[in-house]
Short mmCIF file of C-alpha atoms (C1' of nucleotides) in Angstrom, two decimals:
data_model
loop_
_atom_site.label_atom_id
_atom_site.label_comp_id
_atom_site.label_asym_id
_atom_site.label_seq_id
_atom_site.Cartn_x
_atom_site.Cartn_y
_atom_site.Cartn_z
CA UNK A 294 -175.01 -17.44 71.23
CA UNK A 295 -177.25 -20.79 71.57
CA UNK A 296 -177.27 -23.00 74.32
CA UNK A 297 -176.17 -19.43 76.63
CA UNK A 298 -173.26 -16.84 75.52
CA UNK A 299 -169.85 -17.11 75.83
CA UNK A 300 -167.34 -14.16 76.94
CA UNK A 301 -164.93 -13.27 73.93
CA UNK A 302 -161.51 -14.57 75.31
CA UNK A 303 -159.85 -17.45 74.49
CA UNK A 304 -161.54 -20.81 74.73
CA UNK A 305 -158.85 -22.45 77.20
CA UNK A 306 -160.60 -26.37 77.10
CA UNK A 307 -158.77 -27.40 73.61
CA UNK A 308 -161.72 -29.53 71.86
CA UNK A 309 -163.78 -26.87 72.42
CA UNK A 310 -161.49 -24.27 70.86
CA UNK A 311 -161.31 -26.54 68.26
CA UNK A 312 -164.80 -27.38 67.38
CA UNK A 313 -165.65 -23.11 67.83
CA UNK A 314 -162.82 -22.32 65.28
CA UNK A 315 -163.91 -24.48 63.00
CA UNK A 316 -167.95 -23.18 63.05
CA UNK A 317 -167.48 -20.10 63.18
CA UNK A 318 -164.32 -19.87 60.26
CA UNK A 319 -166.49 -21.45 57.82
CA UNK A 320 -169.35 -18.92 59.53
CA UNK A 321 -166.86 -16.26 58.80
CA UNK A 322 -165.41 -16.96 55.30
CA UNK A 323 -169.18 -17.54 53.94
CA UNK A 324 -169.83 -13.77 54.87
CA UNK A 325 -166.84 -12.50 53.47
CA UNK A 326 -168.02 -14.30 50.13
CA UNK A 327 -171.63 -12.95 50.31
CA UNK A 328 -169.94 -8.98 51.51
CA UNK A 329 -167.87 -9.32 48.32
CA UNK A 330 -170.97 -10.36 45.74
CA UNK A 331 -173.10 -8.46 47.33
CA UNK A 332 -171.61 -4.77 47.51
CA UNK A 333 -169.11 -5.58 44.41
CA UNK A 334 -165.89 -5.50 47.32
CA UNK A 335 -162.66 -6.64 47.22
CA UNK A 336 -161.71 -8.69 50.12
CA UNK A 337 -158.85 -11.12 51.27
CA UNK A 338 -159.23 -12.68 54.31
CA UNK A 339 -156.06 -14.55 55.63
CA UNK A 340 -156.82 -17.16 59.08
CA UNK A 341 -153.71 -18.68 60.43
CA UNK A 342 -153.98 -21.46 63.33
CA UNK A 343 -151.13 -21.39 65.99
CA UNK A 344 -149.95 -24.69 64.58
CA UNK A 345 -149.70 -22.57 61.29
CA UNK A 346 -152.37 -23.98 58.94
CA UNK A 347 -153.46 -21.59 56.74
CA UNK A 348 -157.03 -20.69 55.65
CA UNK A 349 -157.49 -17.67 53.40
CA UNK A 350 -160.58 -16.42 50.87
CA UNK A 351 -159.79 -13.97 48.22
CA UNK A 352 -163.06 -12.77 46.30
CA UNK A 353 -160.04 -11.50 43.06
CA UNK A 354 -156.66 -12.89 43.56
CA UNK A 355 -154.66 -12.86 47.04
CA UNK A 356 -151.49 -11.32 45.78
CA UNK A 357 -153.14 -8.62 43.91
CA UNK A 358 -155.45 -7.34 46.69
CA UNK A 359 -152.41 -7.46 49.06
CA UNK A 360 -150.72 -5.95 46.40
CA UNK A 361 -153.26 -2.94 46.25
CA UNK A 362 -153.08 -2.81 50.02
CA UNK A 363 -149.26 -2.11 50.06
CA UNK A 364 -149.61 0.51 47.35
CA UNK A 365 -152.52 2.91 49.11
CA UNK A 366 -150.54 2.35 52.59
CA UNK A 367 -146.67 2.37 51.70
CA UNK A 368 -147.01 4.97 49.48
CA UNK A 369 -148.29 7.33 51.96
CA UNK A 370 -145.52 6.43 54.25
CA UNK A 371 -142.77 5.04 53.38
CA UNK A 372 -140.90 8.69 51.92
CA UNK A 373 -142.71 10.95 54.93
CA UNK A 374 -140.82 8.69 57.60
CA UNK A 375 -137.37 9.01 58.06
CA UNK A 376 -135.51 5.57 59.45
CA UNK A 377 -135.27 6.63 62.77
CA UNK A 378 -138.84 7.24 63.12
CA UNK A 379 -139.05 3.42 61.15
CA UNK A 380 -136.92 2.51 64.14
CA UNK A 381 -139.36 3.55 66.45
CA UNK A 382 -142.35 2.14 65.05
CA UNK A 383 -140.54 -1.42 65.23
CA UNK A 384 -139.21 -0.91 68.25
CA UNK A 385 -143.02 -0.43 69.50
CA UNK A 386 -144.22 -3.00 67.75
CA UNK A 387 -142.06 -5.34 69.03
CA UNK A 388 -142.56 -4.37 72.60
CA UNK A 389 -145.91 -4.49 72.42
CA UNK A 390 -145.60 -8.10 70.86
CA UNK A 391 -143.38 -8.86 73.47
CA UNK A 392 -145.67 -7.72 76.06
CA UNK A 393 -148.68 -9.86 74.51
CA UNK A 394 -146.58 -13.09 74.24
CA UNK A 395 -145.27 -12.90 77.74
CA UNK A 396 -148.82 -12.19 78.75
CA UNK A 397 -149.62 -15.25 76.79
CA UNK A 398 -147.05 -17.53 78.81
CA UNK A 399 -148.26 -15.76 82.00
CA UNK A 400 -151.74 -17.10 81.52
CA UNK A 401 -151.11 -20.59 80.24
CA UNK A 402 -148.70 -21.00 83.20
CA UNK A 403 -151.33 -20.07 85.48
CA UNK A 404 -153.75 -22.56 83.75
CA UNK A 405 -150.88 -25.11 83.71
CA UNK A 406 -150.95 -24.95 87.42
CA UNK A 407 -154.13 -25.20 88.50
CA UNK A 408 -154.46 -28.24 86.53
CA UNK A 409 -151.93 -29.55 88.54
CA UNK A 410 -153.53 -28.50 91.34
CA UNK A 411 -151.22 -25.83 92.76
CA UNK A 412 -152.02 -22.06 93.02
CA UNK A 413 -155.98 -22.40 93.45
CA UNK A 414 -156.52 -20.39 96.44
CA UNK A 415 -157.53 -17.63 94.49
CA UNK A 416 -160.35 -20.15 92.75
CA UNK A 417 -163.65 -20.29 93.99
CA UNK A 418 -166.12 -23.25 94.83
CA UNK A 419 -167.34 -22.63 90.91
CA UNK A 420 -164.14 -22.44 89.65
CA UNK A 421 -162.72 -25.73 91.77
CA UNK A 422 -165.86 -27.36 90.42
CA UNK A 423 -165.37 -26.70 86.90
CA UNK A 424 -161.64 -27.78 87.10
CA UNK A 425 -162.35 -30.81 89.01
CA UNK A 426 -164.58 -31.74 85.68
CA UNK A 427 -161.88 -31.18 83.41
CA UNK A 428 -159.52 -32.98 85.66
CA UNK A 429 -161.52 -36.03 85.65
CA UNK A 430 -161.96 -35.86 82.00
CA UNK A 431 -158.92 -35.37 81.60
CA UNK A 432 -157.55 -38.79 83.86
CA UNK A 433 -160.94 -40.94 82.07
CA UNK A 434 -158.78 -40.15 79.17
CA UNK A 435 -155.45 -40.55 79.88
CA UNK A 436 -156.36 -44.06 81.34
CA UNK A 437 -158.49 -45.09 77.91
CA UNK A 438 -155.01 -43.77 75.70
CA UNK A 439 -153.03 -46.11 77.81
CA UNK A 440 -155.30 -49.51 77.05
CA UNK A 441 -155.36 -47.99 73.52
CA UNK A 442 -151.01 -47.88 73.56
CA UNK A 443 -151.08 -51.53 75.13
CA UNK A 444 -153.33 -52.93 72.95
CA UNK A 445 -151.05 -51.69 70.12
CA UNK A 446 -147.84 -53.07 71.99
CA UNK A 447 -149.29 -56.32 72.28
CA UNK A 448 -149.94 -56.50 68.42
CA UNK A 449 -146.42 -55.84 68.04
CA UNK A 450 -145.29 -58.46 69.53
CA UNK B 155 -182.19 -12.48 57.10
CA UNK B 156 -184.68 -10.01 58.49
CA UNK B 157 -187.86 -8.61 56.53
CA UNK B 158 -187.37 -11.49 54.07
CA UNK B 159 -184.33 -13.18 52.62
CA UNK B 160 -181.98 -11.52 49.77
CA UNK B 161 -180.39 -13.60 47.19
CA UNK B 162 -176.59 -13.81 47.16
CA UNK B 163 -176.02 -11.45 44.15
CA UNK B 164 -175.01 -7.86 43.60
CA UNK B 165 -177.08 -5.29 45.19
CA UNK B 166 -177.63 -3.23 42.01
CA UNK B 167 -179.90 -0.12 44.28
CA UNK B 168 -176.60 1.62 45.14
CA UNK B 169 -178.31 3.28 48.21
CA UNK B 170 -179.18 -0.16 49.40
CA UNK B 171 -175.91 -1.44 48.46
CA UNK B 172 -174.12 0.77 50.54
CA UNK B 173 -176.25 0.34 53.58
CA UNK B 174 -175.71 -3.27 53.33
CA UNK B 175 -172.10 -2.88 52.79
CA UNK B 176 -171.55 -0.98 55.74
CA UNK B 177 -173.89 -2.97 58.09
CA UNK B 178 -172.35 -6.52 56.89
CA UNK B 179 -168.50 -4.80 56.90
CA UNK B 180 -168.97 -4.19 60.71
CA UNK B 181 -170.41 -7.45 60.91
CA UNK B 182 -167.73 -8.88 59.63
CA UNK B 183 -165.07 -6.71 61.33
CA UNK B 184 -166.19 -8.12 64.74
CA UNK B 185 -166.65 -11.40 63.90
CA UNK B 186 -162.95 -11.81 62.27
CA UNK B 187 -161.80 -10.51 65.62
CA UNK B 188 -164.35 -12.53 67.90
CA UNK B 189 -162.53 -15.19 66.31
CA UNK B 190 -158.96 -14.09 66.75
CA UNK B 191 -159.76 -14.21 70.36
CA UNK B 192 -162.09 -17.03 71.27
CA UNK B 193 -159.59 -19.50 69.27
CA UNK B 194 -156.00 -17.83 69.16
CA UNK B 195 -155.67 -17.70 65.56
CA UNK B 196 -153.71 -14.65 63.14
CA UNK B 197 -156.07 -13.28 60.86
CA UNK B 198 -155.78 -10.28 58.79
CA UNK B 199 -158.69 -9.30 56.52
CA UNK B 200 -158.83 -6.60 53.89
CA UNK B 201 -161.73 -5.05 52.90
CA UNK B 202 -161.48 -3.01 49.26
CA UNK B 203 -164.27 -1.30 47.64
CA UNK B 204 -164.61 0.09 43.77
CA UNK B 205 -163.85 3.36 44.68
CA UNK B 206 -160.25 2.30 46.51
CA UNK B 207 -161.11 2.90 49.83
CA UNK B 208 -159.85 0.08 51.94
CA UNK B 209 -161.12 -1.15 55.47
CA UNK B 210 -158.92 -3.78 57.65
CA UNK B 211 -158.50 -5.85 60.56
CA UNK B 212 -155.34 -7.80 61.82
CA UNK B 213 -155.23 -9.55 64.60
CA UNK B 214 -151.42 -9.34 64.92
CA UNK B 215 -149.83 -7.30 62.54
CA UNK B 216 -151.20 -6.60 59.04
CA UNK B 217 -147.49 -6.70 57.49
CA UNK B 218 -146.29 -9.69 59.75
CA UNK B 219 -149.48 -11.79 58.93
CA UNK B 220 -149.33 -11.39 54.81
CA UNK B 221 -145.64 -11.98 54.94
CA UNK B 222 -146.25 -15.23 57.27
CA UNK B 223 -148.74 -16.30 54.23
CA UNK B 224 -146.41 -15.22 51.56
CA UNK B 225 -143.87 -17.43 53.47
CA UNK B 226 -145.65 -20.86 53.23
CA UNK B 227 -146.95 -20.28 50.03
CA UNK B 228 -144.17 -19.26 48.31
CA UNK B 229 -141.56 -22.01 48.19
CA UNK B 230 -138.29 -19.94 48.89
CA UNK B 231 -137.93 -16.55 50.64
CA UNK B 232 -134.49 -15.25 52.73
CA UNK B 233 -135.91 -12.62 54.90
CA UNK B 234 -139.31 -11.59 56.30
CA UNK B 235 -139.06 -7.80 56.37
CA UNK B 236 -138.33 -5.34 53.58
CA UNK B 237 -134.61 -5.19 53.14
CA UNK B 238 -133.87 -1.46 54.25
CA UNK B 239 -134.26 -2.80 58.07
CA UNK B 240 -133.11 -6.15 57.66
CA UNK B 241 -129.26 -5.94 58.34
CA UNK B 242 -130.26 -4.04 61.50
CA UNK B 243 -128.92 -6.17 64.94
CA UNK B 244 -131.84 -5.03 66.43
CA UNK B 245 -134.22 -6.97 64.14
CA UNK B 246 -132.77 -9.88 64.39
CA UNK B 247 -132.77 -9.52 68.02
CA UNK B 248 -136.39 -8.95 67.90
CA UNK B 249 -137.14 -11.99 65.79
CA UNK B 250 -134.94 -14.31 68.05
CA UNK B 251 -137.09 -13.33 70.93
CA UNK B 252 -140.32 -13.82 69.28
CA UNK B 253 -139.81 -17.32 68.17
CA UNK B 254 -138.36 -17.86 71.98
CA UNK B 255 -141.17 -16.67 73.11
CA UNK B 256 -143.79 -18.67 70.70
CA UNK B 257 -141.86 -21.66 71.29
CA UNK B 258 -142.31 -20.96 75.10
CA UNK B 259 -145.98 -20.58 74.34
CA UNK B 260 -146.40 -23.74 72.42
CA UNK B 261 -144.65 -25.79 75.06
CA UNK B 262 -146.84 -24.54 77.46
CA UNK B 263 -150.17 -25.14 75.38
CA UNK B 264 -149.14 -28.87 74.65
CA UNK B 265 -148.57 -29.27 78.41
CA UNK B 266 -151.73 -27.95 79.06
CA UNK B 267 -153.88 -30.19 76.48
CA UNK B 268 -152.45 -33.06 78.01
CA UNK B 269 -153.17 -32.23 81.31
CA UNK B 270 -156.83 -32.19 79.74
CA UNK B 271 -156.19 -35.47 77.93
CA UNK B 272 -155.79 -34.17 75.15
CA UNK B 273 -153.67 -34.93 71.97
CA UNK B 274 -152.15 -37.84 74.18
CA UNK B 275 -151.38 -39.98 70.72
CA UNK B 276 -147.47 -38.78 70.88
CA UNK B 277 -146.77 -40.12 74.07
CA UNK B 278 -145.45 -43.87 74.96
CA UNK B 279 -146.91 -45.54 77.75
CA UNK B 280 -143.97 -44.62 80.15
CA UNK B 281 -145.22 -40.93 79.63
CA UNK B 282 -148.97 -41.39 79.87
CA UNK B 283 -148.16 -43.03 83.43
CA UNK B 284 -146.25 -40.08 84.80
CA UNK B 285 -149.27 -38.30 82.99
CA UNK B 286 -151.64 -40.03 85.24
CA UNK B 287 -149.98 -40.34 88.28
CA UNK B 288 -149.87 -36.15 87.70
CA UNK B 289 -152.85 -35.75 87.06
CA UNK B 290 -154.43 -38.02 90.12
CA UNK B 291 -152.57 -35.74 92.53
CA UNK B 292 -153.60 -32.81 91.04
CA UNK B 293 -157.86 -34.33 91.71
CA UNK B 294 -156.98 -35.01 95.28
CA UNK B 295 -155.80 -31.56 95.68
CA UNK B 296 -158.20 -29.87 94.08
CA UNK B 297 -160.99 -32.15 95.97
CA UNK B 298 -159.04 -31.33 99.57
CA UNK B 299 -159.55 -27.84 98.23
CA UNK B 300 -163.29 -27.88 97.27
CA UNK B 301 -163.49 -28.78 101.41
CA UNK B 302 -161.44 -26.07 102.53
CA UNK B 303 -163.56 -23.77 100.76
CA UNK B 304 -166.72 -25.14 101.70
CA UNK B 305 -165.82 -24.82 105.35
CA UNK B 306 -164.38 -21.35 104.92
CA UNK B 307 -168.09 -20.54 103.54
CA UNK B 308 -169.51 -22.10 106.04
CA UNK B 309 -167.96 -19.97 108.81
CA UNK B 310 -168.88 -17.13 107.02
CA UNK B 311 -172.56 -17.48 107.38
"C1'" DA C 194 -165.13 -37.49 65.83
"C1'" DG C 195 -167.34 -34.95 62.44
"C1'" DC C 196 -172.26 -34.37 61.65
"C1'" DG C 197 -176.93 -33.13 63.07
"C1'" DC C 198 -179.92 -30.93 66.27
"C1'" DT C 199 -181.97 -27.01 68.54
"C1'" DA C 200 -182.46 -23.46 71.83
"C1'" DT C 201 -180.65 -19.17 71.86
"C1'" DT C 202 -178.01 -15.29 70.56
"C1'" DT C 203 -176.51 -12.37 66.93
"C1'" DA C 204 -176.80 -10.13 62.52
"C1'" DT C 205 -179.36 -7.62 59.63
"C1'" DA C 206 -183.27 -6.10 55.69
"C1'" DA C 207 -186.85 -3.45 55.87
"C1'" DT C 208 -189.22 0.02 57.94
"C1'" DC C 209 -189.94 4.03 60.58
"C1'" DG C 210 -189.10 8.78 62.37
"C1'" DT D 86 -180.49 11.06 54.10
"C1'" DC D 87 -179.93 8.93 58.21
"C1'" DG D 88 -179.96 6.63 62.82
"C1'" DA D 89 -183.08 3.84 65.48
"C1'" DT D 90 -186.21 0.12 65.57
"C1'" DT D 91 -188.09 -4.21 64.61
"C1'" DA D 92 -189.12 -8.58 62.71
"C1'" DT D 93 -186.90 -12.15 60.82
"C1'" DA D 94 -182.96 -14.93 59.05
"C1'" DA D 95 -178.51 -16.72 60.13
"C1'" DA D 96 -175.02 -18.26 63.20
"C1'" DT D 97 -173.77 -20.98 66.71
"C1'" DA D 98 -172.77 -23.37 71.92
"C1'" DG D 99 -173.73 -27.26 73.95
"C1'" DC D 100 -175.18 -31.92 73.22
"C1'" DG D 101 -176.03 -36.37 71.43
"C1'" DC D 102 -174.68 -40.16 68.34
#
DNA sequence: AGCGCTATTTATAATCG
DNA sequence: TCGATTATAAATAGCGC
């Protein structure tokens, strides 16, 4: 968008993370609301952070449009499968979960290194530039936190 | 938006209506995902018209998402999934290595921001020194890197 | 330390074929 | 009735305060 665009994967820098999910939830619950008065829809719309704050927008009522949801799915469903086939479908999900979160770890691990400095041989001049950045932001910082804690030790005294 | 600006209100044309509905669903499809991505977050959206037929994205898992919002917002609730699986081992296998797994991730993360500098106000000073004396290693490495590099391109020329 | 700004990108209402 | 096209509105990434 603006300013250049940005890839859609995960914003690793955390303020800017931050400052995107905020923009573009309110961007997104604001078109839910106008999809719903517009075309006469039902929609919920659930957000949940990783911290677990929740933001939702329900054009009815939450519970009843999740409600209606269960109905029109489970009722398909739920007699046709027998519980081994249930089984199954779990037993994928979770896998693939599994999969995804170790992913996850993977990548933050590798991220968690190279801000440490170890494992950048497979970085490149514009990669070792951009983390040098957020290293030195990073230390500017740390240092400004640490007059901030003595400061506040001092008072104590 | 384009070709002149519509007021937020029911479409009453139902030709138009429906062109707009399906345009703006898409719309909003990709954004709830774009978000998903770009910031971590669970989201689950439902999408219901008049006539009952329902449209949906989850990030996650549609089922695992609502009950996660059912959870917080309803004060007390035993289990998560619908009590024909629950007494299986294997669930609560499954669960036990999820929430490993999350935790895992969220150590990681919180590692990772303060490497940044980054939601620094839980540490004590003892921490933010080890912190910096971390993170100053880390700069000299990556610097004595940014040289190796350079020379490396160098010989290529 | 969330708001405003603004240059861009993206979404989309109207139009066209 | 549509998909494709456009002209325009809306959203928003990067900044600055």
């Amino acid at each position: 968008m603006p300013r250049g665009k940005i890839p859609i994967k995960r914003i690793e820098d955390p303020t800017t993370r931050h400052v995107t999910f905020c923009k573009r939830r309110g961007g997104l619950l604001k078109k839910a609301c106008e999809l719903s008065v517009l075309c006469d829809a039902e929609i919920a719309l659930l957000i949940i952070t990783p911290r677990g704050r929740i933001y939702e927008y329900a054009s009815n009522n939450m519970k009843s449009t999740i409600d209606k949801y269960k109905k029109q799915t489970t009722s398909v469903r739920s007699n046709t499968y027998s519980r081994e086939e249930m089984d199954d479908q779990f037993m994928q999900f979770y896998q693939q979960e599994v999969k995804k979160l170790r992913k996850q770890i993977y990548t933050s691990q590798i991220s968690n290194e190279h801000l440490q400095g170890e494992g950048l041989d497979s970085l490149g001049m514009k990669e070792l530039k951009q983390l040098e950045t957020r290293v030195e932001k990073a230390i500017s910082r740390i240092r400004s936190k640490k007059v901030t804690a003595n400061f506040s030790s001092h008072l104590q005294l």
